[in-house]
Coordinates of C-alpha atoms and ligand atoms in Angstrom, one line a residue:
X1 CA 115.3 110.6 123.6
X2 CA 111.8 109.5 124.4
X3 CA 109.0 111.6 124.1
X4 CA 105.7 112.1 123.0
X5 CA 104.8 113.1 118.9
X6 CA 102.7 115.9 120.4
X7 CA 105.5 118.6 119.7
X8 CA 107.5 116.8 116.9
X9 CA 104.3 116.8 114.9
X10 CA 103.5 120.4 115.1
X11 CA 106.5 121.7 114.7
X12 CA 106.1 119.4 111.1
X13 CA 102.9 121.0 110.6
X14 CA 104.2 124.1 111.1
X15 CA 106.9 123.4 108.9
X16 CA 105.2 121.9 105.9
X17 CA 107.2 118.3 106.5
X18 CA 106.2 114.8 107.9
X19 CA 107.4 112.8 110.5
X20 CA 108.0 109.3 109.3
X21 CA 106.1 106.5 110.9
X22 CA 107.9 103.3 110.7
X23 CA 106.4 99.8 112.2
X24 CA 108.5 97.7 114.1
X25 CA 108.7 93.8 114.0
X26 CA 111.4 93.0 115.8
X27 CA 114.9 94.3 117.6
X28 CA 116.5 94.6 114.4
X29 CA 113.5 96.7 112.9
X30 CA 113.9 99.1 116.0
X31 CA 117.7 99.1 115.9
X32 CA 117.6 99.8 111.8
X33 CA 115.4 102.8 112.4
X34 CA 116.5 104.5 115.7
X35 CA 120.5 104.2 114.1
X36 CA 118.5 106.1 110.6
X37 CA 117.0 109.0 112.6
X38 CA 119.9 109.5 114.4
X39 CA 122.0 109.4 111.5
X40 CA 119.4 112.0 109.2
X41 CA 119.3 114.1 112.6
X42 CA 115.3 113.3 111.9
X43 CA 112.8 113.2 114.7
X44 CA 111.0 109.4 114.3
X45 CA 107.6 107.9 115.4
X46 CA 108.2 103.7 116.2
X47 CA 104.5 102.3 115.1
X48 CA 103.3 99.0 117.2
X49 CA 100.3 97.5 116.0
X50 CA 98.9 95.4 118.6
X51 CA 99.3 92.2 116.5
X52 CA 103.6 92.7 116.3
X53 CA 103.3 93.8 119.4
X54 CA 102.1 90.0 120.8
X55 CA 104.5 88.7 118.5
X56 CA 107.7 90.5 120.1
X57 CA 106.1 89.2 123.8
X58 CA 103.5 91.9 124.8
X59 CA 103.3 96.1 125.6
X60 CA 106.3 96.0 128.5
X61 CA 108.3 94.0 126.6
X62 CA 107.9 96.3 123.5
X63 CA 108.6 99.3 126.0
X64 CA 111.1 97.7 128.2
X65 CA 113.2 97.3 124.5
X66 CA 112.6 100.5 122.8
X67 CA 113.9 102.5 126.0
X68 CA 117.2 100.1 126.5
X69 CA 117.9 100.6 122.6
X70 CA 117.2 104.6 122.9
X71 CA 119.4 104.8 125.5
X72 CA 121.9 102.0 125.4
X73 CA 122.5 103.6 121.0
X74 CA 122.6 107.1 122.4
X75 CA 120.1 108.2 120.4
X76 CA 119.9 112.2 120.9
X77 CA 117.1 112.6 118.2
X78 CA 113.0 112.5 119.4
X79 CA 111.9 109.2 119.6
X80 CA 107.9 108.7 119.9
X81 CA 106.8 105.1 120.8
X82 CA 103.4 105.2 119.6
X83 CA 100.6 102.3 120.0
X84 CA 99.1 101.6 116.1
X85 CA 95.5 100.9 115.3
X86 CA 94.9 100.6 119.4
X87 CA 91.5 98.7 120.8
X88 CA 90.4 100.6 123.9
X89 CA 91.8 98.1 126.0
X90 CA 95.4 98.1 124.1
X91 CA 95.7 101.8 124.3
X92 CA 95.0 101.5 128.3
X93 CA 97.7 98.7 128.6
X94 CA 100.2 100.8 126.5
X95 CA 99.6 103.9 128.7
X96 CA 100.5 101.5 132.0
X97 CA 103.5 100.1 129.8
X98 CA 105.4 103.2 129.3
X99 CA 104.5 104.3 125.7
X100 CA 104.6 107.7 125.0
X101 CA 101.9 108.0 122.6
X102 CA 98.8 106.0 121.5
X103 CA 96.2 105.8 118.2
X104 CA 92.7 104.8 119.0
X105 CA 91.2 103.4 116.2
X106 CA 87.4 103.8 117.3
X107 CA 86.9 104.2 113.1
X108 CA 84.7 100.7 113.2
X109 CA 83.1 101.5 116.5
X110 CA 79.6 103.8 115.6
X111 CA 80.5 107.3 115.5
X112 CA 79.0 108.1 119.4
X113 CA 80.6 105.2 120.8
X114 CA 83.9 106.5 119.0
X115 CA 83.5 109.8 120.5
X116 CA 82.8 108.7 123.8
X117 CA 85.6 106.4 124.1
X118 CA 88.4 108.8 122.5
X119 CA 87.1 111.8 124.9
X120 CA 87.7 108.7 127.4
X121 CA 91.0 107.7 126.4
X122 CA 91.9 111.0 125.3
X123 CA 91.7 112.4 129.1
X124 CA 94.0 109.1 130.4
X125 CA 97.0 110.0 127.8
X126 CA 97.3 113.3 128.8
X127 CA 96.9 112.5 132.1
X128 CA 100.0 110.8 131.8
X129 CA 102.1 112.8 129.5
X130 CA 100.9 110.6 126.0
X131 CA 100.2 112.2 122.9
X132 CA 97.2 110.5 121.2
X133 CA 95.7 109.9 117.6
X134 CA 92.0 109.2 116.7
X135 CA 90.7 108.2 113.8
X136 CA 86.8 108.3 112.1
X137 CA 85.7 106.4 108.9
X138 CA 88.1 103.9 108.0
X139 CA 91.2 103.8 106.2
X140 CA 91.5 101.0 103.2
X141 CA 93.2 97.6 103.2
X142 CA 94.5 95.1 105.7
X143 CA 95.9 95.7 109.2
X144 CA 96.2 92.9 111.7
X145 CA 93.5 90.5 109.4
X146 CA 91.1 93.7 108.9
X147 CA 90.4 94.4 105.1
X148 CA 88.4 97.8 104.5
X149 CA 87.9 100.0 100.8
X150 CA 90.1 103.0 100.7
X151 CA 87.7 105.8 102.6
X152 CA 87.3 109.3 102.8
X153 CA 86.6 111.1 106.3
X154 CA 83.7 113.1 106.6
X155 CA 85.1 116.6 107.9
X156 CA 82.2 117.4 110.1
X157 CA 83.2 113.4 112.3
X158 CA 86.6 114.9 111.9
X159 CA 85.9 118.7 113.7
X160 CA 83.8 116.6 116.4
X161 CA 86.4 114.4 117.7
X162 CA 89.7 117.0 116.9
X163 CA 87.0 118.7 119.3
X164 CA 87.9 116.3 122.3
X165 CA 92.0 117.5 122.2
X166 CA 93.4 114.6 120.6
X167 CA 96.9 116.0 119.2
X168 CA 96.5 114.5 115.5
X169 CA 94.3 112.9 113.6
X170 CA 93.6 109.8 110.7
X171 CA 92.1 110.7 108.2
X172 CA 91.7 108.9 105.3
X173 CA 91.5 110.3 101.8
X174 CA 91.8 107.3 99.7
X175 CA 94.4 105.8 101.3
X176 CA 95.1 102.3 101.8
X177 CA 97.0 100.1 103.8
X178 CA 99.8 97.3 102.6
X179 CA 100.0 97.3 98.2
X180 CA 97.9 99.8 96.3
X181 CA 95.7 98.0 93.6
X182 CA 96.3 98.6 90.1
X183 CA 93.0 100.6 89.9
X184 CA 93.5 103.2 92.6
X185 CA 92.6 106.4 92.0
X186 CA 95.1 108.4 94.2
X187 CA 95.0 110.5 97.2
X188 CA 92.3 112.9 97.0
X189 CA 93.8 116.2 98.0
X190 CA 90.7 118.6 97.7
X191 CA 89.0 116.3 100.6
X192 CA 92.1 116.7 102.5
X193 CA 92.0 120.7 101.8
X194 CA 88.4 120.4 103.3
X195 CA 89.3 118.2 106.5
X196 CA 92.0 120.5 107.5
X197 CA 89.7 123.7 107.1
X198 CA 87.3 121.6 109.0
X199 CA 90.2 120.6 112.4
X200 CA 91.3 124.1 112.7
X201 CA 94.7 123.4 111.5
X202 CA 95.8 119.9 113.8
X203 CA 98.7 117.8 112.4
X204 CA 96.9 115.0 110.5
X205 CA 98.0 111.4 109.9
X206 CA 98.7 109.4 106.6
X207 CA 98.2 105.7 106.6
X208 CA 99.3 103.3 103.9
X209 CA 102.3 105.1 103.1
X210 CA 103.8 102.1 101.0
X211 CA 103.3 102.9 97.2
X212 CA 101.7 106.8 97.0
X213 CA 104.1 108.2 94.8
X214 CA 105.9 110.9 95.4
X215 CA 103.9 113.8 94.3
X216 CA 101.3 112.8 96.0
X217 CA 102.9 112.4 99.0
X218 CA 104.3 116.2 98.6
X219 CA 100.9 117.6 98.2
X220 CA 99.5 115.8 101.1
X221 CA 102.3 116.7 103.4
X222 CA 101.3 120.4 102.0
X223 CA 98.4 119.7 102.7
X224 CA 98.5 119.1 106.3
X225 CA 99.3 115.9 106.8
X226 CA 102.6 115.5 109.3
X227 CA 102.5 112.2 110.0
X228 CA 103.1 109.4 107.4
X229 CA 103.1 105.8 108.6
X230 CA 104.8 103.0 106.6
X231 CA 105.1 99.4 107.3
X232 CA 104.9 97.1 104.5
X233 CA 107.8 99.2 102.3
X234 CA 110.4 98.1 105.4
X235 CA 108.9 94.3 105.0
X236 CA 109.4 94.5 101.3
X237 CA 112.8 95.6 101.4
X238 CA 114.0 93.2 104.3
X239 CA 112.4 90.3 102.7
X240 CA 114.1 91.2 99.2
X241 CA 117.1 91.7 100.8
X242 CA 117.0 88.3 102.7
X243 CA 116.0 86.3 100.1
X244 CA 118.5 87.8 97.9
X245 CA 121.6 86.7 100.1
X246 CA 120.3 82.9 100.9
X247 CA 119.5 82.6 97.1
X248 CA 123.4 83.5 96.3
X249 CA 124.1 80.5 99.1
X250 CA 125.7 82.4 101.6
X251 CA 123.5 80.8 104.6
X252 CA 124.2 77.4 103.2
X253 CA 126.0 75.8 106.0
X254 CA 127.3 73.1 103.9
X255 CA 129.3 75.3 101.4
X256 CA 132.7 75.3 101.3
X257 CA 133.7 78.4 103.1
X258 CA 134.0 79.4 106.9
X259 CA 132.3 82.7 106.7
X260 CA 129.0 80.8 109.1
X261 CA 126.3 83.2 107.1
X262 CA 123.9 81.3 108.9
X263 CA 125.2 83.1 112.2
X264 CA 121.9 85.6 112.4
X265 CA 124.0 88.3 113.1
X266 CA 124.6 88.1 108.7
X267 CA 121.8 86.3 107.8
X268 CA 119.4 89.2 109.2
X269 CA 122.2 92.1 108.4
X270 CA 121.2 92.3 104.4
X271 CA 117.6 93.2 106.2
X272 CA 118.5 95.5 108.2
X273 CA 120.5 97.7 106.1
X274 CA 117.7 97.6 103.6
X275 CA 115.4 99.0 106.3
X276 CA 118.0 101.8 107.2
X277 CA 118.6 102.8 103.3
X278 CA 114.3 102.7 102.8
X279 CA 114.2 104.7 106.2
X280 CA 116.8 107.2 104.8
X281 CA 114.6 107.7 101.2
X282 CA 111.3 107.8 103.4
X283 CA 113.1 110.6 105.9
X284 CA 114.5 112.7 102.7
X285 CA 110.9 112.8 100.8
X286 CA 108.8 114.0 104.0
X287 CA 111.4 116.3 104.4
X288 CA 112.6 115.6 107.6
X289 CA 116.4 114.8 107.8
X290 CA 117.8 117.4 110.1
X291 CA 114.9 119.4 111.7
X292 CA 116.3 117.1 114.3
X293 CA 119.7 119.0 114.4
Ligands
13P1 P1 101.6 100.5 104.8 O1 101.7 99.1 105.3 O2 100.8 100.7 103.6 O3 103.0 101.1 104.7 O4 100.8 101.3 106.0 C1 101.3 101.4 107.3 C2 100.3 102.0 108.2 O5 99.5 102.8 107.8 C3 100.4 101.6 109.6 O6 99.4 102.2 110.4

């Protein structure tokens, strides 16, 4: 069932659990995690970053796929389809498209041009039934070929643009995109404590999900934040996974068998259970296999 994140996420907030952001790549990324949800009775968020997005042939295509897959699995569970790190002109193609929700990343943008293009962008979404995500000061590492230091948000920028009625925010608090560095100092909880005092209590949003350990993902989720996204755990696993079953041969079309494990229907399925098992251990730590029920 599509829908927007608007309710899912407060009914986590409300909860004390997160909602599991998971990136897509590809068909078998969106068929891995739709099949998961449904399976932990979970409510899920599919993430599209603008770059995987042009990759899998543009917004409607992304759209067109999600829906068919939704529909044509018989999902039952809430499904959000939500535009990742969007420019101001993705997040207006991804309304048209048939998303149901949308980030706008306006973090690199100065803080009044931020402002006035969320409190833009914020009045389109809603307009059309789209949850939306903001997010000020930026959030560490590398997305789509942009590299930043793991940030914290100031919680005054925060109460200014929660101000505008986006539904959750991006906050960072030392949280950082794709592999942690040896050297991190972990998630700084007491500068989440102030952000949420700060937003009145809105759902907030995790980046960088791969590599917090647990703990710390527990006390941010306690914290306030409802929404974790993770994309570069699911790339680790599927790549593992595939390189694990051609190294053992068994996409070598001149062995002596007749099982064709070349056919990508095997060669990708290794992947793609990985993906569903790393879904399953994501769902069970935020806490929400069966609020879906
Ligand atoms: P990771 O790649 O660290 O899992 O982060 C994903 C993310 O935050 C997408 O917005």
């Amino acid at each position: 069932m599509l829908v927007n994140a608007t309710r899912m996420l407060k009914e986590a907030h409300e909860g004390h659990y997160a909602v599991g952001h998971f990136n897509i790549n590809n068909l078998e990324w969106t068929k891995a995690i739709l099949l998961e949800a449904e399976a932990q009775k979970s409510p899920v968020i599919l993430g599209v970053s603008e770059g995987a997005a042009k990759y899998m042939g543009g917004f409607k295509v992304v759209a067109a796929m999600v829906k068919a897959l939704d529909e044509g699995l018989g999902i039952t569970v809430p499904v959000a389809l939500h535009l990742d790190h969007g420019s101001y002109n993705g997040v207006k193609s991804c309304i048209e498209a048939g998303f149901t929700s949308v980030m706008f990343d306006g973090s690199a943008l100065p803080f009044e041009e931020n402002i006035a293009k969320t409190k833009e962008l914020v009045q389109l979404a809603h307009d059309k039934g789209l949850s939306i995500e903001a997010e000020v000061g930026a959030i560490g590492g590398t997305e789509d070929g942009i590299t930043a230091d793991g940030e914290v948000a100031d919680p005054e920028e925060c109460k200014k643009i929660v101000a505008l009625g986006v539904d959750f925010l991006a906050a960072g608090i030392g949280n950082i995109h794709g592999i942690y560095p040896k050297d991190w100092t972990g998630l700084k909880i007491d500068a989440l404590q102030a952000i949420q005092k700060a937003t009145g209590g809105i759902p907030l949003v995790l980046h960088g999900g791969t590599g917090i350990p647990d703990d710390q993902i527990k006390a941010a989720i306690q914290g306030g934040m409802s929404k974790i996204n993770v994309n570069t755990d699911c790339q680790l696993v599927f790549a593992e996974a595939t390189i694990k079953y051609c190294a053992a041969g068994k996409a070598d079309p001149t062995a002596d068998n007749k099982e064709k494990g070349y056919d990508p229907r095997k060669l990708l399925k290794p992947g793609f259970e990985a993906i569903r098992a790393k879904v399953k251990e994501k769902m069970e730590l935020f806490g929400s296999v069966g609020k879906a029920a």
